[in-house]
Coordinates of C-alpha atoms in Angstrom, one line a residue:
Chain A
M271 CA 0.3 0.2 -0.3
K272 CA 1.1 3.1 -1.0
L273 CA 0.4 6.7 0.0
D274 CA -0.2 9.8 -2.0
I275 CA 0.4 13.4 -0.6
N276 CA -3.8 13.7 -1.4
T277 CA -3.8 11.0 1.4
I278 CA -1.9 13.0 3.8
N279 CA -3.5 16.4 2.9
K280 CA -7.3 14.9 4.1
I281 CA -5.8 13.3 7.3
A282 CA -4.0 16.2 8.2
K283 CA -6.6 18.4 7.6
L284 CA -9.1 15.3 9.2
A285 CA -7.0 15.7 12.3
R286 CA -6.9 19.8 12.3
I287 CA -3.2 19.8 11.8
R288 CA -1.8 22.5 9.3
L289 CA 1.1 21.6 7.2
S290 CA 3.5 23.0 4.8
E291 CA 4.2 21.7 2.0
E292 CA 8.0 20.5 2.8
E293 CA 6.7 18.8 5.6
A294 CA 3.5 17.0 3.8
K295 CA 6.7 15.6 2.2
D296 CA 9.1 14.0 5.0
L297 CA 5.8 12.7 6.0
L298 CA 4.7 11.0 3.6
K299 CA 8.3 10.0 3.1
D300 CA 8.1 8.8 6.4
M301 CA 3.7 7.3 6.3
N302 CA 5.0 4.6 4.0
S303 CA 8.1 3.4 4.6
I304 CA 6.4 2.6 8.1
L305 CA 3.4 1.1 6.2
D306 CA 5.8 -1.2 4.4
W307 CA 6.9 -2.2 7.5
V308 CA 4.5 -3.3 8.6
E309 CA 3.6 -4.9 5.7
Q310 CA 5.5 -7.8 6.7
L311 CA 3.2 -9.0 8.7
N312 CA 1.4 -9.7 5.3
E313 CA 3.6 -12.3 5.1
V314 CA 2.0 -14.3 7.5
N315 CA -0.6 -17.1 6.6
T316 CA -3.7 -15.6 8.9
D317 CA -6.4 -17.0 7.1
S318 CA -8.1 -19.5 10.1
V319 CA -6.6 -17.3 13.5
E320 CA -9.2 -15.4 15.0
P321 CA -8.2 -11.5 15.9
L322 CA -6.6 -11.0 19.1
A323 CA -8.0 -8.5 21.3
N324 CA -5.5 -8.3 24.1
I325 CA -2.3 -10.8 25.2
S326 CA -3.2 -11.0 28.4
S327 CA -6.8 -13.7 28.5
S328 CA -8.0 -10.4 31.2
I329 CA -11.8 -9.4 31.1
L330 CA -12.7 -5.5 30.5
P331 CA -13.6 -4.8 33.7
Q332 CA -17.0 -2.9 35.3
R333 CA -17.5 -0.4 37.6
K334 CA -20.7 -0.2 39.7
D335 CA -23.1 2.5 38.8
E336 CA -22.1 5.4 41.4
A337 CA -21.7 8.7 40.9
K338 CA -19.2 11.1 42.6
D339 CA -20.7 14.5 43.3
I340 CA -17.2 16.3 42.1
N341 CA -18.7 19.9 41.4
S342 CA -15.9 20.2 39.1
A343 CA -16.1 23.4 36.9
D344 CA -13.0 25.6 38.9
E345 CA -11.1 22.6 38.2
I346 CA -12.0 21.2 34.3
L347 CA -11.5 24.8 33.4
K348 CA -8.3 26.4 34.7
N349 CA -6.7 25.5 31.6
S350 CA -9.3 27.3 29.3
P351 CA -8.1 30.6 27.7
D352 CA -11.4 31.3 27.8
K353 CA -14.6 31.1 29.7
L354 CA -18.0 32.9 30.7
E355 CA -20.1 32.0 33.9
G356 CA -19.2 28.7 33.8
Y357 CA -18.6 27.5 30.6
F358 CA -15.8 27.2 27.6
A359 CA -16.1 30.4 25.4
V360 CA -14.9 29.0 22.1
P361 CA -14.7 30.3 19.1
K362 CA -18.0 30.3 17.2
V363 CA -18.5 27.0 15.9
V364 CA -21.4 27.8 12.9
E365 CA -24.1 24.3 12.9
Chain B
M199 CA -54.1 1.8 4.1
S200 CA -52.2 2.9 1.4
N201 CA -49.8 6.2 2.5
L202 CA -48.5 6.3 -1.3
I203 CA -48.6 10.6 -2.5
K204 CA -50.1 12.2 -5.5
G205 CA -47.4 13.9 -7.1
K206 CA -48.5 15.9 -10.5
E207 CA -47.3 13.0 -12.9
Q208 CA -47.8 9.9 -10.6
E209 CA -47.3 8.5 -7.7
W210 CA -44.3 8.3 -4.5
E211 CA -43.8 6.5 -2.7
T212 CA -41.8 7.7 1.3
V213 CA -39.4 5.3 2.5
I214 CA -37.9 6.1 6.1
G215 CA -36.0 4.5 8.8
L216 CA -35.3 5.6 12.4
E217 CA -32.3 6.1 14.4
I218 CA -33.1 6.7 17.9
H219 CA -30.5 7.8 20.8
A220 CA -31.8 7.2 23.7
Q221 CA -30.2 8.5 27.3
V222 CA -29.7 5.4 29.4
K223 CA -31.2 6.5 33.4
S224 CA -28.2 5.3 35.0
N225 CA -27.1 8.0 37.9
S226 CA -23.3 7.9 36.6
K227 CA -22.1 8.3 32.9
L228 CA -20.6 5.2 30.9
F229 CA -17.3 5.2 31.3
S230 CA -17.1 7.5 34.6
S231 CA -18.5 8.1 37.6
S232 CA -19.5 11.3 36.8
S233 CA -23.3 12.5 37.7
S234 CA -25.9 12.5 34.5
T235 CA -28.3 14.4 35.6
F236 CA -30.6 17.3 33.9
G237 CA -30.4 20.3 34.4
S238 CA -27.4 20.9 37.0
K239 CA -24.6 23.9 36.6
P240 CA -22.2 24.0 33.4
N241 CA -20.5 21.7 33.8
S242 CA -19.9 20.7 37.4
Q243 CA -20.0 17.2 36.6
V244 CA -17.4 16.6 34.6
S245 CA -14.1 13.9 35.8
L246 CA -11.3 14.5 34.5
V247 CA -12.1 11.4 31.7
D248 CA -14.7 13.4 30.6
A249 CA -13.0 16.6 29.7
A250 CA -9.9 13.6 28.3
M251 CA -6.8 15.2 30.0
P252 CA -4.3 13.3 29.6
G253 CA -3.7 9.5 30.1
M254 CA -7.5 9.1 31.9
L255 CA -8.5 5.8 31.3
P256 CA -12.3 5.1 30.7
V257 CA -14.1 1.7 32.9
I258 CA -17.6 0.9 31.7
N259 CA -20.4 0.7 34.2
K260 CA -21.8 -2.1 34.6
Y261 CA -25.5 -1.3 35.0
C262 CA -25.7 0.9 31.3
I263 CA -24.4 -3.1 29.7
E264 CA -27.8 -3.8 31.6
Q265 CA -29.8 -0.9 30.7
A266 CA -28.7 -2.3 26.9
I267 CA -29.6 -5.8 27.4
K268 CA -32.9 -5.2 28.6
T269 CA -33.6 -2.5 26.3
G270 CA -32.9 -5.5 23.1
I271 CA -34.8 -8.0 25.3
G272 CA -37.4 -5.1 25.0
L273 CA -36.5 -4.7 20.9
N274 CA -37.5 -9.1 20.5
A275 CA -33.5 -8.5 18.9
K276 CA -30.5 -10.7 19.9
I277 CA -28.0 -10.2 22.4
N278 CA -24.6 -10.5 21.5
N279 CA -22.8 -11.9 23.6
Y280 CA -19.2 -10.8 22.3
S281 CA -19.2 -6.6 21.1
V282 CA -16.8 -4.3 20.6
F283 CA -16.5 -0.3 21.9
D284 CA -14.9 1.5 18.5
R285 CA -13.5 5.2 18.1
K286 CA -15.2 7.5 16.0
N287 CA -13.2 10.5 15.3
Y288 CA -14.1 14.0 14.6
F289 CA -13.7 17.1 15.3
Y290 CA -15.9 19.3 17.6
A291 CA -15.0 22.4 20.0
D292 CA -18.2 19.6 22.7
L293 CA -16.1 16.6 21.3
P294 CA -13.0 16.9 23.7
Q295 CA -11.5 13.4 22.6
G296 CA -11.6 14.5 19.4
Y297 CA -13.8 11.0 18.7
Q298 CA -17.0 9.5 20.5
I299 CA -16.3 5.9 21.6
S300 CA -19.6 4.2 20.2
Q301 CA -20.2 0.7 18.7
Y302 CA -19.7 0.0 14.9
K303 CA -19.0 -3.5 14.1
H304 CA -20.1 -5.6 17.0
P305 CA -23.1 -3.2 18.3
I306 CA -24.5 -5.4 22.1
V307 CA -27.5 -6.0 20.4
G308 CA -28.4 -7.7 16.5
E309 CA -31.2 -7.0 15.1
G310 CA -35.0 -7.6 16.1
K311 CA -38.3 -5.8 16.1
V312 CA -41.3 -4.0 17.6
T313 CA -45.4 -3.5 16.4
I314 CA -47.0 0.0 15.2
D315 CA -50.7 -0.3 16.0
F316 CA -53.6 1.6 13.3
K317 CA -56.5 3.1 14.2
D318 CA -58.1 0.5 11.7
G319 CA -57.5 -1.8 14.5
S320 CA -55.0 -3.7 12.1
S321 CA -50.6 -3.6 13.0
K322 CA -47.5 -3.9 11.2
D323 CA -43.6 -4.7 12.3
I324 CA -40.7 -2.8 12.0
R325 CA -38.0 -4.6 12.1
I326 CA -34.9 -3.1 14.1
V327 CA -31.4 -3.0 12.6
R328 CA -29.5 -3.0 16.0
L329 CA -28.6 -0.9 18.8
H330 CA -25.2 0.2 20.0
L331 CA -23.7 2.1 23.5
E332 CA -22.0 5.2 22.7
Q333 CA -21.6 8.5 24.7
D334 CA -23.0 11.8 24.8
A335 CA -21.5 14.9 23.5
G336 CA -21.0 18.1 25.5
K337 CA -24.0 20.7 24.6
S338 CA -23.4 24.4 22.6
I339 CA -24.1 27.7 22.9
H340 CA -24.3 28.9 19.8
D341 CA -26.8 32.1 20.1
Q342 CA -25.1 34.5 23.2
N343 CA -22.4 35.5 21.7
P344 CA -21.5 36.9 17.7
T345 CA -18.2 35.5 17.6
K346 CA -18.6 32.9 20.4
T347 CA -19.8 29.1 21.4
Y348 CA -19.9 28.4 24.7
V349 CA -19.7 24.7 26.3
D350 CA -20.7 23.0 28.7
L351 CA -20.1 19.0 29.7
N352 CA -21.6 17.7 32.2
R353 CA -23.6 15.7 29.5
S354 CA -20.0 14.6 28.0
G355 CA -19.2 11.1 28.2
V356 CA -22.8 10.6 29.6
A357 CA -24.8 7.0 28.3
L358 CA -26.8 7.1 25.0
M359 CA -28.9 3.9 23.3
E360 CA -28.7 3.6 19.4
I361 CA -31.4 2.2 18.1
V362 CA -31.4 1.3 14.2
S363 CA -34.6 0.4 12.3
E364 CA -35.1 -0.9 8.9
P365 CA -36.4 1.3 6.0
D366 CA -40.1 -0.2 7.1
I367 CA -41.9 3.0 7.5
R368 CA -43.5 4.5 5.0
S369 CA -45.5 7.6 6.1
A370 CA -44.4 10.2 8.7
D371 CA -48.4 8.9 10.8
E372 CA -45.8 5.5 11.0
A373 CA -42.9 7.0 11.9
G374 CA -45.0 9.4 14.5
L375 CA -46.8 5.3 16.2
Y376 CA -43.5 3.8 16.3
I377 CA -41.0 6.7 18.1
S378 CA -43.9 6.2 20.8
K379 CA -43.4 2.3 20.6
I380 CA -40.1 2.7 21.6
R381 CA -41.0 5.7 23.7
S382 CA -43.3 3.5 25.9
I383 CA -40.9 0.1 26.0
L384 CA -37.9 2.1 27.4
M385 CA -40.3 3.6 30.0
Y386 CA -41.5 -0.1 30.7
L387 CA -38.2 -1.3 31.1
D388 CA -37.3 2.0 33.0
T389 CA -33.8 2.2 31.1
C390 CA -34.8 5.4 29.6
D391 CA -37.0 8.0 31.1
G392 CA -38.0 9.1 27.8
N393 CA -37.8 13.0 28.3
M394 CA -38.6 14.7 24.8
Q395 CA -38.0 17.8 25.8
E396 CA -35.2 18.0 28.0
G397 CA -33.5 15.3 25.6
S398 CA -33.1 12.5 27.0
L399 CA -35.0 10.6 23.0
R400 CA -34.0 12.3 20.3
A401 CA -33.6 11.0 16.6
D402 CA -32.2 11.7 13.7
V403 CA -34.7 10.9 10.4
N404 CA -33.5 8.4 7.0
I405 CA -36.3 9.5 4.3
S406 CA -35.9 8.9 0.3
V407 CA -39.3 8.8 -2.0
R408 CA -39.4 6.1 -5.1
K409 CA -42.0 5.2 -7.4
L410 CA -43.6 1.7 -5.9
D411 CA -41.6 -0.7 -6.6
D412 CA -39.0 0.5 -7.5
K413 CA -35.7 0.3 -5.8
Y414 CA -34.8 2.9 -3.1
G415 CA -33.9 6.6 -3.5
T416 CA -31.4 9.2 -2.4
R417 CA -32.1 9.3 0.9
C418 CA -31.0 13.1 3.3
E419 CA -31.2 12.8 7.0
I420 CA -32.7 14.9 9.2
K421 CA -30.6 14.7 12.5
N422 CA -31.3 15.7 16.3
L423 CA -35.7 15.7 15.8
N424 CA -37.0 16.1 19.5
S425 CA -40.2 16.0 19.3
I426 CA -43.3 13.6 17.6
K427 CA -44.3 16.5 16.6
F428 CA -41.5 17.8 14.5
I429 CA -40.7 14.5 12.7
K430 CA -43.9 14.3 11.2
Q431 CA -43.9 18.1 10.3
A432 CA -40.1 17.3 9.5
I433 CA -40.5 14.2 7.8
N434 CA -43.5 15.8 5.3
Y435 CA -41.8 19.6 3.9
E436 CA -38.7 16.4 3.1
V437 CA -40.9 14.2 0.8
K438 CA -42.6 17.0 -1.1
R439 CA -39.2 18.5 -0.8
Q440 CA -38.2 15.8 -2.3
I441 CA -41.1 15.0 -5.0
E442 CA -41.1 18.3 -6.5
V443 CA -37.3 18.1 -7.6
L444 CA -37.5 14.7 -8.7
E445 CA -40.7 15.6 -11.2
E446 CA -38.8 19.1 -11.7
G447 CA -36.1 16.1 -14.1
G448 CA -33.7 17.1 -10.9
V449 CA -31.5 14.6 -8.9
I450 CA -31.4 14.5 -4.7
E451 CA -27.9 15.0 -3.7
Q452 CA -26.9 12.7 -0.2
N453 CA -27.3 15.5 2.8
T454 CA -27.4 16.1 5.8
L455 CA -29.8 18.0 7.2
L456 CA -31.3 20.4 9.8
F457 CA -35.0 21.1 11.0
N458 CA -35.9 24.8 11.6
T459 CA -38.8 24.0 14.0
S460 CA -40.2 28.7 13.2
T461 CA -40.3 27.4 9.2
G462 CA -41.3 24.2 9.4
K463 CA -38.4 24.2 6.6
T464 CA -35.7 22.1 6.4
R465 CA -31.9 23.0 4.7
P466 CA -28.7 21.0 4.5
M467 CA -26.4 21.3 7.2
R468 CA -22.5 20.1 5.5
S469 CA -21.1 20.7 2.6
K470 CA -20.6 16.8 0.4
E471 CA -16.7 18.4 0.4
E472 CA -17.1 18.0 3.2
A473 CA -18.2 14.7 4.6
H474 CA -17.3 12.9 7.5
D475 CA -14.3 10.1 7.5
Y476 CA -15.2 8.7 10.9
R477 CA -12.0 6.5 11.2
Y478 CA -13.8 4.2 13.1
F479 CA -11.3 1.2 14.3
P480 CA -11.5 -0.7 18.2
D481 CA -11.0 1.1 21.0
P482 CA -7.5 0.2 22.6
D483 CA -8.3 1.4 26.2
L484 CA -10.9 -0.9 26.5
L485 CA -11.7 -4.6 25.8
P486 CA -14.0 -6.6 23.8
L487 CA -17.4 -6.7 26.0
E488 CA -18.5 -10.4 27.2
I489 CA -21.8 -11.9 28.0
D490 CA -22.2 -15.2 29.7
Q491 CA -25.6 -16.4 28.0
E492 CA -26.3 -16.5 32.1
D493 CA -26.4 -13.2 33.3
I494 CA -28.9 -12.7 30.0
D495 CA -31.0 -15.2 31.2
K496 CA -31.5 -13.3 34.9
L497 CA -31.9 -10.2 33.1
K498 CA -34.7 -11.3 30.8
K499 CA -36.4 -12.6 34.6
T500 CA -36.2 -9.1 36.0
I501 CA -38.2 -8.0 33.2
T502 CA -42.1 -8.0 33.8
E503 CA -44.9 -6.6 31.1
L504 CA -44.1 -5.1 27.9
P505 CA -47.1 -3.3 26.7
D506 CA -47.4 -5.8 23.9
D507 CA -48.1 -7.9 27.0
R508 CA -50.0 -5.6 28.6
K509 CA -52.1 -4.7 25.2
K510 CA -53.5 -8.5 25.5
R511 CA -54.2 -8.9 28.4
Y512 CA -55.9 -5.9 27.7
V513 CA -57.9 -7.4 25.0
D514 CA -58.3 -10.8 26.6
D515 CA -60.0 -9.6 30.3
Y516 CA -61.3 -6.2 29.3
N517 CA -62.9 -6.9 26.2
L518 CA -60.6 -4.0 24.8
S519 CA -60.4 -3.1 21.4
N520 CA -56.8 -4.0 19.7
Y521 CA -56.2 0.0 19.2
D522 CA -58.2 1.1 22.6
A523 CA -55.6 -0.8 24.4
S524 CA -52.8 0.6 22.5
V525 CA -53.7 4.2 22.8
L526 CA -53.9 2.9 26.5
T527 CA -51.0 1.1 27.5
A528 CA -48.4 3.4 25.1
D529 CA -48.2 5.4 29.0
K530 CA -47.4 3.5 31.8
F531 CA -48.7 5.9 33.6
V532 CA -51.9 5.9 32.0
S533 CA -52.0 2.6 32.2
D534 CA -50.9 2.0 35.5
Y535 CA -53.9 4.3 36.3
F536 CA -56.1 2.1 34.6
D537 CA -55.3 -1.3 36.5
N538 CA -55.3 0.6 39.4
V539 CA -59.1 2.1 38.5
I540 CA -60.5 -1.3 37.6
K541 CA -58.4 -3.0 40.7
F542 CA -60.6 -0.9 43.0
D543 CA -63.8 -3.0 42.4
K544 CA -64.8 -6.4 40.9
T545 CA -67.2 -5.5 38.4
L546 CA -65.3 -2.7 36.8
K547 CA -64.3 -5.0 35.0
K548 CA -67.0 -6.0 32.9
S549 CA -67.0 -1.8 33.2
S550 CA -63.8 -1.4 31.3
K551 CA -64.6 0.4 28.0
I552 CA -66.4 3.1 30.7
V553 CA -63.4 3.7 32.4
V554 CA -61.1 3.6 29.4
N555 CA -63.3 6.9 28.2
W556 CA -63.8 8.5 31.7
I557 CA -59.6 8.5 31.6
T558 CA -58.9 9.4 28.0
S559 CA -61.9 11.6 27.3
E560 CA -62.8 14.0 31.1
L561 CA -60.0 13.2 33.3
F562 CA -57.0 13.7 31.1
S563 CA -59.3 17.1 29.6
L564 CA -59.3 18.5 32.9
L565 CA -55.3 17.2 33.8
N566 CA -54.7 19.2 30.6
E567 CA -56.6 22.0 31.3
N568 CA -54.0 22.6 34.3
N569 CA -50.6 20.8 32.5
I570 CA -51.0 18.3 35.6
E571 CA -49.1 14.3 34.8
I572 CA -51.6 11.8 34.9
N573 CA -49.1 10.1 37.4
N574 CA -49.8 13.8 39.3
S575 CA -53.5 13.3 39.2
P576 CA -55.8 14.8 42.1
I577 CA -57.9 12.6 41.0
T578 CA -56.7 8.9 42.5
P579 CA -57.1 6.0 40.7
Q580 CA -59.6 4.5 43.6
Y581 CA -61.6 7.9 43.7
L582 CA -62.1 7.4 40.0
G583 CA -62.9 3.9 40.0
K584 CA -66.0 4.3 42.6
L585 CA -67.3 7.1 40.5
V586 CA -67.7 5.6 37.8
K587 CA -69.0 2.6 40.3
L588 CA -71.8 4.8 41.6
L589 CA -72.5 6.3 38.1
K590 CA -73.1 2.2 36.7
E591 CA -75.3 1.5 40.1
D592 CA -77.5 4.5 38.2
I593 CA -76.3 6.0 42.1
I594 CA -76.0 9.1 40.4
S595 CA -76.2 10.1 36.3
G596 CA -73.9 11.0 33.6
K597 CA -74.1 14.7 33.7
I598 CA -73.9 14.8 37.2
A599 CA -71.3 12.3 37.4
K600 CA -68.5 15.1 35.6
D601 CA -70.1 17.5 37.6
V602 CA -68.6 15.5 40.3
L603 CA -65.9 14.8 38.5
V604 CA -64.3 18.6 38.2
E605 CA -65.2 18.4 42.2
M606 CA -62.8 15.7 42.5
F607 CA -60.6 17.6 40.4
N608 CA -60.6 20.3 43.0
T609 CA -61.0 19.6 46.4
K610 CA -59.6 15.5 46.5
K611 CA -62.7 14.7 47.8
D612 CA -64.1 11.4 48.0
P613 CA -66.6 11.2 45.2
E614 CA -69.6 9.4 47.7
K615 CA -69.3 12.4 50.5
I616 CA -69.3 15.0 47.2
I617 CA -72.9 13.5 46.5
E618 CA -73.9 13.5 49.8
Q619 CA -73.4 17.6 50.6
K620 CA -74.8 18.4 47.8
G621 CA -77.5 15.9 47.6
L622 CA -76.8 15.2 44.0
K623 CA -78.3 11.5 44.9
Q624 CA -80.7 10.5 41.4
V625 CA -83.8 10.4 42.1
T626 CA -84.9 6.5 40.6
D627 CA -88.5 7.3 42.9
T628 CA -91.3 6.9 40.3
S629 CA -93.9 9.1 41.5
E630 CA -91.1 11.8 42.7
I631 CA -90.4 11.3 38.7
E632 CA -94.4 11.5 37.9
N633 CA -95.0 15.2 39.8
I634 CA -92.2 17.0 37.6
V635 CA -93.4 15.2 34.9
N636 CA -97.0 16.7 35.3
E637 CA -96.3 20.3 36.5
V638 CA -94.1 20.6 33.3
L639 CA -96.9 18.9 31.0
Q640 CA -99.8 21.9 33.3
E641 CA -96.7 24.5 32.2
N642 CA -96.5 24.0 28.4
Q643 CA -99.8 23.4 27.4
K644 CA -99.3 25.1 24.6
M645 CA -96.7 22.7 23.2
V646 CA -98.7 19.4 24.5
D647 CA -100.6 20.1 22.4
Q648 CA -98.7 20.9 19.3
Y649 CA -96.7 17.7 20.2
L650 CA -99.9 15.9 20.5
S651 CA -100.8 17.5 16.3
G652 CA -97.3 15.7 15.1
K653 CA -94.9 17.9 16.4
D654 CA -92.3 14.8 17.8
K655 CA -89.6 16.6 18.3
L656 CA -90.8 18.7 20.9
L657 CA -90.3 14.7 23.5
G658 CA -87.1 17.0 24.2
F659 CA -88.3 20.1 24.9
F660 CA -90.4 17.9 28.3
V661 CA -87.0 15.9 29.1
G662 CA -85.3 19.4 29.4
Q663 CA -87.3 20.8 31.0
T664 CA -88.2 18.3 33.6
M665 CA -84.5 17.9 34.1
K666 CA -83.8 21.0 34.8
K667 CA -86.8 20.6 37.6
S668 CA -85.1 17.9 39.1
K669 CA -81.7 20.0 38.9
G670 CA -80.3 17.1 36.7
K671 CA -81.1 14.3 39.4
A672 CA -83.5 12.5 37.6
N673 CA -82.4 9.4 36.1
P674 CA -83.3 10.1 31.9
K675 CA -84.6 6.4 32.1
I676 CA -88.1 6.6 34.0
L677 CA -88.1 10.2 32.9
N678 CA -88.8 9.2 29.2
E679 CA -90.6 6.0 29.9
I680 CA -92.6 8.2 32.1
L681 CA -92.6 11.6 29.6
Q682 CA -93.7 8.6 27.2
S683 CA -96.7 6.8 29.1
K684 CA -98.0 10.7 29.8
L685 CA -98.1 11.9 26.8
S686 CA -99.1 8.5 25.3
K687 CA -102.6 9.1 27.2
K688 CA -103.4 12.4 26.4
N689 CA -103.8 10.9 22.7

């Protein structure tokens, strides 16, 4: 599998990362070599092997439905560059 | 019943599928211990997990899993012993993680079906594709400031069940019946509070039109409708729009639409080139969810009567029509109320139709006028049962019963006491009624003559006058008999 520069730009756009033309070219090279490396796995025949979710055969830990009263507003908003009356304030998002 | 819509040249069929988002009724969120209570102070119920601080890990709420399984059972659906949580990636201000934890390829609940009932007594099955668990996003407020959006993350991470239907729905009315039915099942199971105003239950509607027996047309999706009325309005508008486009030779573009509740129109939400690419992949923070059949069977046993079971009981035991029974059972509180009225006295079982009418017309109009929910009704089911019994036993007339009901509503008093205090007991003593009839006939000699010369319609006048004189208390049946026999003797 080979990525092209359009795919790199699309991924960057979806991730909201601005790339210069130069950076995109570098990333194209890097990502293609990573893909090439991972593709070596295709040499193994996995037709009869179930996908593995984890190697420790542990099960999904579950918790009780207990609500903790945390009254978090001050702490949660502490790092926010802009806020108003307990709300985060962000640049206007349309829709 | 034909659902086809007449266009200029031909008839069109509407094809609709619904994605319903139902908030799981639970104390805490799906992957964190913050409270899920509605209407709290902004950002007061946000843990570090909900705010997606680096290094935080999700731990699933066992109760939410059980709620989803119970709902699956209520939808006659297959519960999957193995399901997987995936990340649905998109960028938005009220989604701090940058992805929503959802289920994509392996949902917790698979195929099921629900039945909707029509007025004419017929019914129809709507197939369910799946139900999956996912996180809700936060809330954005756009209209307070021209350059800012305000974000409240209290809802962020609250558990939702997304229930997806097959495109089996053929009209706005069917869509309304379907969502009412889902709401009713959820409320019987107590897995969602069903509160559409607070957004606990909302729907995305997929709509397309086609010539009958043709393949499906291109669909548009209307997002986030939170009332049955708006769902119907939005469908009717969109169907008309699509037919107009097609009949003018245009094509429908696949689009996500928003419904403007004040204009009643739909408009596109995002342009095509920005169409979402969610890049789903299994969440590496969460192992697959494995459920023992034993646990599913245990939950099955905790489920009491569902709306369809109760409907069947009403039809079988109380002889109600399929439609009456479905209207009554649609709202669990209404249905519980009805059950308690009937329980008041054994004889009421035979008068169940009368009880239904008293609840759905007289009581409902009083409740609606005063904006009171039936579970807060000032008239207890026991007292309403007593009132219907008094009516059935001819102790009071229907007209007086209505007055007594209003009095009961205002004072919360026992109907028997009201009747006693106000002296409203029906007069069934024939001689007393006879005296009043005599008075009326004497006072209206002219009318009597007219009646005798053939003006039959005047009988109603005499009935009315006698009733008025008795202050509404004369038994109408006895009154009629006496009046007719008196008048015929005069002939």
